[in-house]
Tab-separated table of C-alpha atoms in Angstrom:
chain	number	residue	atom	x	y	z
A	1	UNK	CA	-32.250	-11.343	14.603
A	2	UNK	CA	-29.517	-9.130	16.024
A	3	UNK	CA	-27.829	-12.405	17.765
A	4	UNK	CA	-27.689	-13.597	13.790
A	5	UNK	CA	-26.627	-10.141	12.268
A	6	UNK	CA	-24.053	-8.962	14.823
A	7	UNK	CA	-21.443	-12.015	14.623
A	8	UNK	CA	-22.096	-12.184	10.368
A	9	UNK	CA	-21.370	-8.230	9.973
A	10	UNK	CA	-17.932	-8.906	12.498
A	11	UNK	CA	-17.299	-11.641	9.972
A	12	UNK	CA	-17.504	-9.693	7.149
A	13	UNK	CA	-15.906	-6.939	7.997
A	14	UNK	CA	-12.513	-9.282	9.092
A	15	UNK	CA	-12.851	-10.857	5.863
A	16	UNK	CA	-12.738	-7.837	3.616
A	17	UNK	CA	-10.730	-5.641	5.771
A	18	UNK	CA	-7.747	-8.445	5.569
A	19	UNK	CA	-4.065	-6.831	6.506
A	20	UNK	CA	-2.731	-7.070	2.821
A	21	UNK	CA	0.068	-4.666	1.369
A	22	UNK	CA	-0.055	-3.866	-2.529
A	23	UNK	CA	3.196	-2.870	-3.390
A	24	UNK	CA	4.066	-1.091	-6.958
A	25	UNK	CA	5.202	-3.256	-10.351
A	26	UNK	CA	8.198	-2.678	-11.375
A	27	UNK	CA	6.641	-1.320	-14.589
A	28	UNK	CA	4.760	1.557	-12.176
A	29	UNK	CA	8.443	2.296	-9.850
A	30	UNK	CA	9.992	3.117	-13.161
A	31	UNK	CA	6.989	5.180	-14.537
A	32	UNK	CA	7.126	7.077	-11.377
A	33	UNK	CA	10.985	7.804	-11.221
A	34	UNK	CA	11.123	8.740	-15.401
A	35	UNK	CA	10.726	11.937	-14.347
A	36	UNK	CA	13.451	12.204	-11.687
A	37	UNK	CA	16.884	13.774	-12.300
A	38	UNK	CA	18.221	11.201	-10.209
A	39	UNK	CA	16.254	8.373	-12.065
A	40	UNK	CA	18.524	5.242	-10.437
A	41	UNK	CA	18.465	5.863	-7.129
A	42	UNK	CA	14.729	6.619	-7.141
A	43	UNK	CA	14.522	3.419	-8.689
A	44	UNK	CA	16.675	1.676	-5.992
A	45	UNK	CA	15.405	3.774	-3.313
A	46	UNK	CA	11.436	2.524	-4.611
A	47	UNK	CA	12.456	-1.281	-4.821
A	48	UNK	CA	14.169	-1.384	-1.476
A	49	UNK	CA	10.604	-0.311	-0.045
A	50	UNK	CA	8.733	-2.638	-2.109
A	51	UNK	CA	11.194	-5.859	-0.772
A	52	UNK	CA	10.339	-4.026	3.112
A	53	UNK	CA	7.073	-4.067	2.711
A	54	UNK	CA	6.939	-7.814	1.275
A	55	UNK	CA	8.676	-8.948	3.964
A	56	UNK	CA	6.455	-6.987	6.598
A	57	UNK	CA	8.565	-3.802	7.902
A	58	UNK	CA	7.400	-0.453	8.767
A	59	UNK	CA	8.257	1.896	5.556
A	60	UNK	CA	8.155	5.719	5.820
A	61	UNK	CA	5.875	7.291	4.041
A	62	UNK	CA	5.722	11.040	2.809
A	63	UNK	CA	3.116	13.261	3.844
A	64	UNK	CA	2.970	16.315	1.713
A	65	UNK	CA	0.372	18.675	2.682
A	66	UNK	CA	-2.751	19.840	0.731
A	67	UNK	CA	-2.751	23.813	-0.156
A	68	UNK	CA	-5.658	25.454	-1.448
């Protein structure tokens, strides 16, 4: 039984845990940057990221920490 479960869980595991990148709509970049004083190059700034990660480069990404 554990021959039969041990290769099936490593199978599904690869084929949930697939490397896929969700990027934002363009409807949700400009959501986000309505808000922004400087509400074009957020915009710009938001969509060259996107088009990065699409293509597969490494993007920084903000860390802002938690406060109680």
């Amino acid at each position: 039984m554990k021959i039969f479960f041990n290769p099936l869980l490593l199978f599904l595991i690869i084929f949930l845990f697939e490397n896929r990148a969700y990027s934002l709509s363009d409807y949700r970049i400009k959501e986000i940057c309505q808000n922004n004083p400087k509400r074009t190059t957020c915009i710009k700034n938001l969509k060259i990221k996107k088009l990065n990660l699409l293509k597969g480069n490494k993007i920084e990404i903000p860390v802002i920490p938690f406060k109680k």
